[in-house]
Amino acid sequence: FEPRKCDQIQEVSLIDLSIVFIRYKRVFGAVFVFLMVLVLAFAFLVPTTYRYVTLVQLAQEDAGVPLESPRAVRAWMLAHVVPEVQSGHLKEFDTRMPFDVELEAPDDTVLVKISSIAQEDESADVERVHAQLVTRLEQRQKVSEEQYMASLKRQIDSVDSSIEMLGELTDVGAAVAAMMEKKIELERSILQFSGLERLLVSQRSVEKMSKGVAFILTVGMVVSGLIATLITFLWAAFSYAHKRAALPQG
């Protein structure tokens, strides 16, 4: 009979909880309504945000061969360029940037992705900041491009000098042919080189990044119900304890 006794105790406990909940339903209702008013206000006050993306293709020595490693470029921008732009924004507007800047260098690509999540009325500010970042990147790539081209031209000049020297000798046909082939490869490298290219500039996402009103209300309703239930039982417990304490001792 012990199992039945335990079942009976458990059944009575559930009934007691139900009775307590019904007895203090006004507490539950008041707390639930109050929380839902806060959720409703929050749902309509939360600003709508979008993701703005700027995509840059780095300079390439050949197709798929970047002049600089995208990861190295990303690390340099995070360490130097982004802090400088943030500091400049603070000095110019006397306030911090209202959005963050994220930098990505996808694997097996020659791309650098700059993204920010911001409100629609901040789009002009986002575009200005992204443009500053890309301009700094273009300056760095321009220096690397000039150094790379200068190196190729020096090598071509060296090959021309070698060919000219070999031309004065005899039985050096194979050596001249090798020099000519090397010169052609260097000239091909110059032709195959492609500079930095802006693929996207502060492109706004189609989908909103902020949660919709329906989603916030749904989650808020569940959370409000749980909190209201907890407060109701706590209220009942304190009320019971207060009544017990008010009883005469004897």
mmCIF file of C-alpha atoms in Angstrom:
data_model
loop_
_atom_site.group_PDB
_atom_site.id
_atom_site.type_symbol
_atom_site.label_atom_id
_atom_site.label_comp_id
_atom_site.label_asym_id
_atom_site.label_seq_id
_atom_site.Cartn_x
_atom_site.Cartn_y
_atom_site.Cartn_z
ATOM 1 C CA PHE A 1 0.000 0.000 0.000
ATOM 2 C CA GLU A 2 3.004 2.331 0.308
ATOM 3 C CA PRO A 3 3.080 3.183 -3.437
ATOM 4 C CA ARG A 4 -0.614 4.174 -3.328
ATOM 5 C CA LYS A 5 0.034 6.386 -0.334
ATOM 6 C CA CYS A 6 2.827 8.158 -2.186
ATOM 7 C CA ASP A 7 0.609 8.593 -5.248
ATOM 8 C CA GLN A 8 -2.123 10.051 -3.039
ATOM 9 C CA ILE A 9 0.309 12.513 -1.455
ATOM 10 C CA GLN A 10 1.569 13.576 -4.904
ATOM 11 C CA GLU A 11 -2.001 14.025 -6.162
ATOM 12 C CA VAL A 12 -2.957 16.160 -3.177
ATOM 13 C CA SER A 13 0.179 18.276 -3.669
ATOM 14 C CA LEU A 14 -0.765 19.017 -7.283
ATOM 15 C CA ILE A 15 -4.290 19.897 -6.236
ATOM 16 C CA ASP A 16 -2.967 22.215 -3.552
ATOM 17 C CA LEU A 17 -0.766 23.953 -6.092
ATOM 18 C CA SER A 18 -3.740 24.405 -8.393
ATOM 19 C CA ILE A 19 -5.825 25.819 -5.552
ATOM 20 C CA VAL A 20 -3.057 28.216 -4.590
ATOM 21 C CA PHE A 21 -2.725 29.363 -8.192
ATOM 22 C CA ILE A 22 -6.489 29.939 -8.515
ATOM 23 C CA ARG A 23 -6.663 31.743 -5.167
ATOM 24 C CA TYR A 24 -3.927 34.169 -6.213
ATOM 25 C CA LYS A 25 -4.909 34.486 -9.851
ATOM 26 C CA ARG A 26 -5.230 38.268 -9.483
ATOM 27 C CA VAL A 27 -1.561 38.448 -8.531
ATOM 28 C CA PHE A 28 -0.691 36.370 -11.584
ATOM 29 C CA GLY A 29 -2.871 38.508 -13.840
ATOM 30 C CA ALA A 30 -1.475 41.792 -12.526
ATOM 31 C CA VAL A 31 2.132 40.685 -12.906
ATOM 32 C CA PHE A 32 1.519 39.168 -16.355
ATOM 33 C CA VAL A 33 -0.253 42.268 -17.679
ATOM 34 C CA PHE A 34 2.462 44.551 -16.262
ATOM 35 C CA LEU A 35 5.233 42.510 -17.886
ATOM 36 C CA MET A 36 3.404 42.319 -21.215
ATOM 37 C CA VAL A 37 2.981 46.105 -21.245
ATOM 38 C CA LEU A 38 6.767 46.375 -20.849
ATOM 39 C CA VAL A 39 7.315 43.792 -23.607
ATOM 40 C CA LEU A 40 4.895 45.602 -25.915
ATOM 41 C CA ALA A 41 6.642 48.923 -25.320
ATOM 42 C CA PHE A 42 10.016 47.296 -25.921
ATOM 43 C CA ALA A 43 8.807 45.632 -29.144
ATOM 44 C CA PHE A 44 7.752 48.949 -30.681
ATOM 45 C CA LEU A 45 10.660 50.986 -29.318
ATOM 46 C CA VAL A 46 13.422 48.668 -30.551
ATOM 47 C CA PRO A 47 14.921 50.339 -33.628
ATOM 48 C CA THR A 48 15.004 48.518 -36.949
ATOM 49 C CA THR A 49 18.544 47.573 -37.909
ATOM 50 C CA TYR A 50 20.157 46.253 -41.066
ATOM 51 C CA ARG A 51 23.564 44.807 -41.965
ATOM 52 C CA TYR A 52 25.666 46.987 -44.258
ATOM 53 C CA VAL A 53 28.399 45.200 -46.206
ATOM 54 C CA THR A 54 31.414 46.479 -48.107
ATOM 55 C CA LEU A 55 33.312 43.890 -50.142
ATOM 56 C CA VAL A 56 36.810 44.509 -51.486
ATOM 57 C CA GLN A 57 38.826 42.303 -53.828
ATOM 58 C CA LEU A 58 42.526 42.668 -53.060
ATOM 59 C CA ALA A 59 45.218 43.197 -55.681
ATOM 60 C CA GLN A 60 46.312 39.950 -57.338
ATOM 61 C CA GLU A 61 49.601 38.890 -58.880
ATOM 62 C CA ASP A 62 47.619 36.309 -60.823
ATOM 63 C CA ALA A 63 44.056 35.018 -60.674
ATOM 64 C CA GLY A 64 43.486 33.849 -57.114
ATOM 65 C CA VAL A 65 46.998 34.807 -55.961
ATOM 66 C CA PRO A 66 46.746 37.887 -53.708
ATOM 67 C CA LEU A 67 49.551 40.421 -53.559
ATOM 68 C CA GLU A 68 49.075 40.399 -49.771
ATOM 69 C CA SER A 69 47.494 37.769 -47.572
ATOM 70 C CA PRO A 70 43.857 38.711 -46.817
ATOM 71 C CA ARG A 71 44.338 37.589 -43.209
ATOM 72 C CA ALA A 72 47.392 39.831 -42.833
ATOM 73 C CA VAL A 73 45.431 42.748 -44.280
ATOM 74 C CA ARG A 74 42.552 42.058 -41.887
ATOM 75 C CA ALA A 75 44.895 41.919 -38.886
ATOM 76 C CA TRP A 76 46.526 45.219 -39.926
ATOM 77 C CA MET A 77 43.153 46.939 -40.311
ATOM 78 C CA LEU A 78 41.901 45.691 -36.941
ATOM 79 C CA ALA A 79 45.086 46.758 -35.179
ATOM 80 C CA HIS A 80 45.619 50.151 -36.826
ATOM 81 C CA VAL A 81 42.959 51.394 -39.230
ATOM 82 C CA VAL A 82 39.749 50.679 -37.301
ATOM 83 C CA PRO A 83 41.025 52.315 -34.060
ATOM 84 C CA GLU A 84 42.164 55.371 -36.070
ATOM 85 C CA VAL A 85 38.756 55.723 -37.738
ATOM 86 C CA GLN A 86 36.969 55.326 -34.398
ATOM 87 C CA SER A 87 39.232 57.936 -32.823
ATOM 88 C CA GLY A 88 38.623 60.301 -35.736
ATOM 89 C CA HIS A 89 34.860 59.884 -35.385
ATOM 90 C CA LEU A 90 35.102 60.675 -31.664
ATOM 91 C CA LYS A 91 37.112 63.849 -32.320
ATOM 92 C CA GLU A 92 34.865 65.057 -35.147
ATOM 93 C CA PHE A 93 31.451 64.339 -33.615
ATOM 94 C CA ASP A 94 32.385 64.212 -29.909
ATOM 95 C CA THR A 95 30.711 60.818 -29.607
ATOM 96 C CA ARG A 96 31.607 57.202 -30.234
ATOM 97 C CA MET A 97 30.481 55.432 -33.384
ATOM 98 C CA PRO A 98 26.944 54.090 -32.792
ATOM 99 C CA PHE A 99 27.830 50.843 -34.561
ATOM 100 C CA ASP A 100 30.673 48.324 -34.642
ATOM 101 C CA VAL A 101 32.876 47.382 -37.580
ATOM 102 C CA GLU A 102 33.464 43.708 -38.347
ATOM 103 C CA LEU A 103 36.230 42.513 -40.655
ATOM 104 C CA GLU A 104 36.376 39.107 -42.315
ATOM 105 C CA ALA A 105 38.831 37.441 -44.679
ATOM 106 C CA PRO A 106 37.042 34.343 -46.052
ATOM 107 C CA ASP A 107 39.287 31.336 -46.598
ATOM 108 C CA ASP A 108 40.492 30.535 -50.123
ATOM 109 C CA THR A 109 39.497 33.968 -51.431
ATOM 110 C CA VAL A 110 41.174 37.297 -52.146
ATOM 111 C CA LEU A 111 38.364 39.214 -50.466
ATOM 112 C CA VAL A 112 38.074 41.392 -47.392
ATOM 113 C CA LYS A 113 34.573 41.902 -46.028
ATOM 114 C CA ILE A 114 33.654 44.935 -43.923
ATOM 115 C CA SER A 115 30.258 44.830 -42.214
ATOM 116 C CA SER A 116 28.280 46.842 -39.670
ATOM 117 C CA ILE A 117 24.840 46.505 -38.110
ATOM 118 C CA ALA A 118 23.155 49.889 -37.864
ATOM 119 C CA GLN A 119 19.848 51.694 -38.057
ATOM 120 C CA GLU A 120 18.583 52.955 -41.384
ATOM 121 C CA ASP A 121 19.094 56.615 -40.434
ATOM 122 C CA GLU A 122 22.764 55.811 -39.735
ATOM 123 C CA SER A 123 23.394 54.513 -43.265
ATOM 124 C CA ALA A 124 25.219 57.681 -44.363
ATOM 125 C CA ASP A 125 27.544 57.436 -41.369
ATOM 126 C CA VAL A 126 28.176 53.750 -42.101
ATOM 127 C CA GLU A 127 28.985 54.519 -45.734
ATOM 128 C CA ARG A 128 31.401 57.266 -44.684
ATOM 129 C CA VAL A 129 33.218 54.999 -42.194
ATOM 130 C CA HIS A 130 33.420 52.107 -44.660
ATOM 131 C CA ALA A 131 34.757 54.472 -47.326
ATOM 132 C CA GLN A 132 37.492 55.643 -44.944
ATOM 133 C CA LEU A 133 38.502 52.050 -44.249
ATOM 134 C CA VAL A 134 38.610 51.159 -47.938
ATOM 135 C CA THR A 135 40.609 54.306 -48.741
ATOM 136 C CA ARG A 136 43.260 53.339 -46.200
ATOM 137 C CA LEU A 137 43.339 49.836 -47.637
ATOM 138 C CA GLU A 138 43.729 51.236 -51.165
ATOM 139 C CA GLN A 139 46.673 53.351 -50.011
ATOM 140 C CA ARG A 140 48.402 50.317 -48.523
ATOM 141 C CA GLN A 141 47.744 48.223 -51.612
ATOM 142 C CA LYS A 142 48.987 51.028 -53.867
ATOM 143 C CA VAL A 143 52.358 51.024 -52.101
ATOM 144 C CA SER A 144 52.600 47.232 -52.398
ATOM 145 C CA GLU A 145 51.603 47.420 -56.065
ATOM 146 C CA GLU A 146 54.287 50.004 -56.832
ATOM 147 C CA GLN A 147 56.922 47.898 -55.080
ATOM 148 C CA TYR A 148 55.811 44.772 -56.939
ATOM 149 C CA MET A 149 55.827 46.501 -60.338
ATOM 150 C CA ALA A 150 59.190 48.120 -59.648
ATOM 151 C CA SER A 151 60.617 44.704 -58.790
ATOM 152 C CA LEU A 152 59.305 43.202 -62.036
ATOM 153 C CA LYS A 153 60.703 46.071 -64.112
ATOM 154 C CA ARG A 154 64.096 45.766 -62.443
ATOM 155 C CA GLN A 155 64.130 42.093 -63.296
ATOM 156 C CA ILE A 156 63.201 42.851 -66.909
ATOM 157 C CA ASP A 157 65.991 45.443 -67.142
ATOM 158 C CA SER A 158 68.415 42.900 -65.703
ATOM 159 C CA VAL A 159 67.311 40.308 -68.271
ATOM 160 C CA ASP A 160 67.703 42.862 -71.106
ATOM 161 C CA SER A 161 71.226 43.638 -69.929
ATOM 162 C CA SER A 162 72.047 39.928 -69.828
ATOM 163 C CA ILE A 163 70.646 39.391 -73.327
ATOM 164 C CA GLU A 164 72.683 42.347 -74.602
ATOM 165 C CA MET A 165 75.851 40.938 -73.049
ATOM 166 C CA LEU A 166 75.187 37.463 -74.427
ATOM 167 C CA GLY A 167 74.634 38.929 -77.867
ATOM 168 C CA GLU A 168 78.296 39.844 -78.028
ATOM 169 C CA LEU A 169 79.341 36.228 -77.434
ATOM 170 C CA THR A 170 79.175 33.141 -79.603
ATOM 171 C CA ASP A 171 77.520 29.777 -79.010
ATOM 172 C CA VAL A 172 75.119 31.173 -76.438
ATOM 173 C CA GLY A 173 71.896 30.531 -78.287
ATOM 174 C CA ALA A 174 70.434 28.384 -75.480
ATOM 175 C CA ALA A 175 71.284 30.975 -72.850
ATOM 176 C CA VAL A 176 69.709 33.771 -74.907
ATOM 177 C CA ALA A 177 66.578 31.680 -75.421
ATOM 178 C CA ALA A 178 66.330 31.083 -71.656
ATOM 179 C CA MET A 179 66.699 34.815 -70.977
ATOM 180 C CA MET A 180 64.036 35.637 -73.574
ATOM 181 C CA GLU A 181 61.667 33.111 -71.995
ATOM 182 C CA LYS A 182 62.263 34.643 -68.577
ATOM 183 C CA LYS A 183 61.550 38.115 -69.956
ATOM 184 C CA ILE A 184 58.282 36.902 -71.478
ATOM 185 C CA GLU A 185 57.240 35.443 -68.108
ATOM 186 C CA LEU A 186 57.994 38.726 -66.333
ATOM 187 C CA GLU A 187 56.029 40.726 -68.915
ATOM 188 C CA ARG A 188 53.159 38.246 -68.584
ATOM 189 C CA SER A 189 53.213 38.825 -64.807
ATOM 190 C CA ILE A 190 52.758 42.552 -65.407
ATOM 191 C CA LEU A 191 49.811 41.932 -67.728
ATOM 192 C CA GLN A 192 48.156 39.447 -65.361
ATOM 193 C CA PHE A 193 48.362 41.783 -62.372
ATOM 194 C CA SER A 194 45.048 43.277 -61.242
ATOM 195 C CA GLY A 195 44.646 46.034 -58.672
ATOM 196 C CA LEU A 196 42.244 46.379 -55.767
ATOM 197 C CA GLU A 197 38.578 46.498 -56.722
ATOM 198 C CA ARG A 198 35.530 47.628 -54.763
ATOM 199 C CA LEU A 199 32.829 45.029 -55.338
ATOM 200 C CA LEU A 200 30.262 46.364 -52.854
ATOM 201 C CA VAL A 201 30.153 49.602 -50.904
ATOM 202 C CA SER A 202 27.920 49.789 -47.818
ATOM 203 C CA GLN A 203 25.298 47.483 -49.360
ATOM 204 C CA ARG A 204 22.237 47.169 -47.107
ATOM 205 C CA SER A 205 20.842 43.719 -46.399
ATOM 206 C CA VAL A 206 17.318 42.910 -47.527
ATOM 207 C CA GLU A 207 16.351 41.244 -44.262
ATOM 208 C CA LYS A 208 16.195 43.153 -41.003
ATOM 209 C CA MET A 209 18.717 42.189 -38.351
ATOM 210 C CA SER A 210 16.507 43.250 -35.441
ATOM 211 C CA LYS A 211 13.797 40.835 -34.336
ATOM 212 C CA GLY A 212 10.244 41.510 -35.484
ATOM 213 C CA VAL A 213 7.402 42.610 -33.226
ATOM 214 C CA ALA A 214 5.658 39.230 -33.470
ATOM 215 C CA PHE A 215 8.796 37.362 -32.371
ATOM 216 C CA ILE A 216 9.394 39.693 -29.408
ATOM 217 C CA LEU A 217 5.753 39.426 -28.305
ATOM 218 C CA THR A 218 5.778 35.628 -28.535
ATOM 219 C CA VAL A 219 8.948 35.236 -26.505
ATOM 220 C CA GLY A 220 7.824 37.965 -24.111
ATOM 221 C CA MET A 221 4.518 36.200 -23.511
ATOM 222 C CA VAL A 222 6.246 32.940 -22.575
ATOM 223 C CA VAL A 223 8.798 34.620 -20.319
ATOM 224 C CA SER A 224 6.155 36.838 -18.716
ATOM 225 C CA GLY A 225 4.005 33.781 -17.957
ATOM 226 C CA LEU A 226 6.905 31.991 -16.279
ATOM 227 C CA ILE A 227 7.891 35.030 -14.215
ATOM 228 C CA ALA A 228 4.275 35.729 -13.245
ATOM 229 C CA THR A 229 3.826 32.102 -12.137
ATOM 230 C CA LEU A 230 6.965 32.224 -10.006
ATOM 231 C CA ILE A 231 5.944 35.508 -8.376
ATOM 232 C CA THR A 232 2.450 34.133 -7.712
ATOM 233 C CA PHE A 233 3.773 31.125 -5.800
ATOM 234 C CA LEU A 234 6.292 33.266 -3.934
ATOM 235 C CA TRP A 235 3.477 35.638 -2.984
ATOM 236 C CA ALA A 236 1.405 32.718 -1.750
ATOM 237 C CA ALA A 237 4.336 31.367 0.279
ATOM 238 C CA PHE A 238 4.999 34.715 1.944
ATOM 239 C CA SER A 239 1.283 35.169 2.651
ATOM 240 C CA TYR A 240 1.100 31.739 4.266
ATOM 241 C CA ALA A 241 4.208 32.422 6.345
ATOM 242 C CA HIS A 242 2.808 35.785 7.442
ATOM 243 C CA LYS A 243 -0.473 34.190 8.550
ATOM 244 C CA ARG A 244 1.363 31.477 10.484
ATOM 245 C CA ALA A 245 3.481 34.097 12.219
ATOM 246 C CA ALA A 246 0.336 36.050 13.197
ATOM 247 C CA LEU A 247 -1.222 33.033 14.931
ATOM 248 C CA PRO A 248 -0.988 33.075 18.738
ATOM 249 C CA GLN A 249 1.773 30.889 20.135
ATOM 250 C CA GLY A 250 0.505 28.089 22.292
#
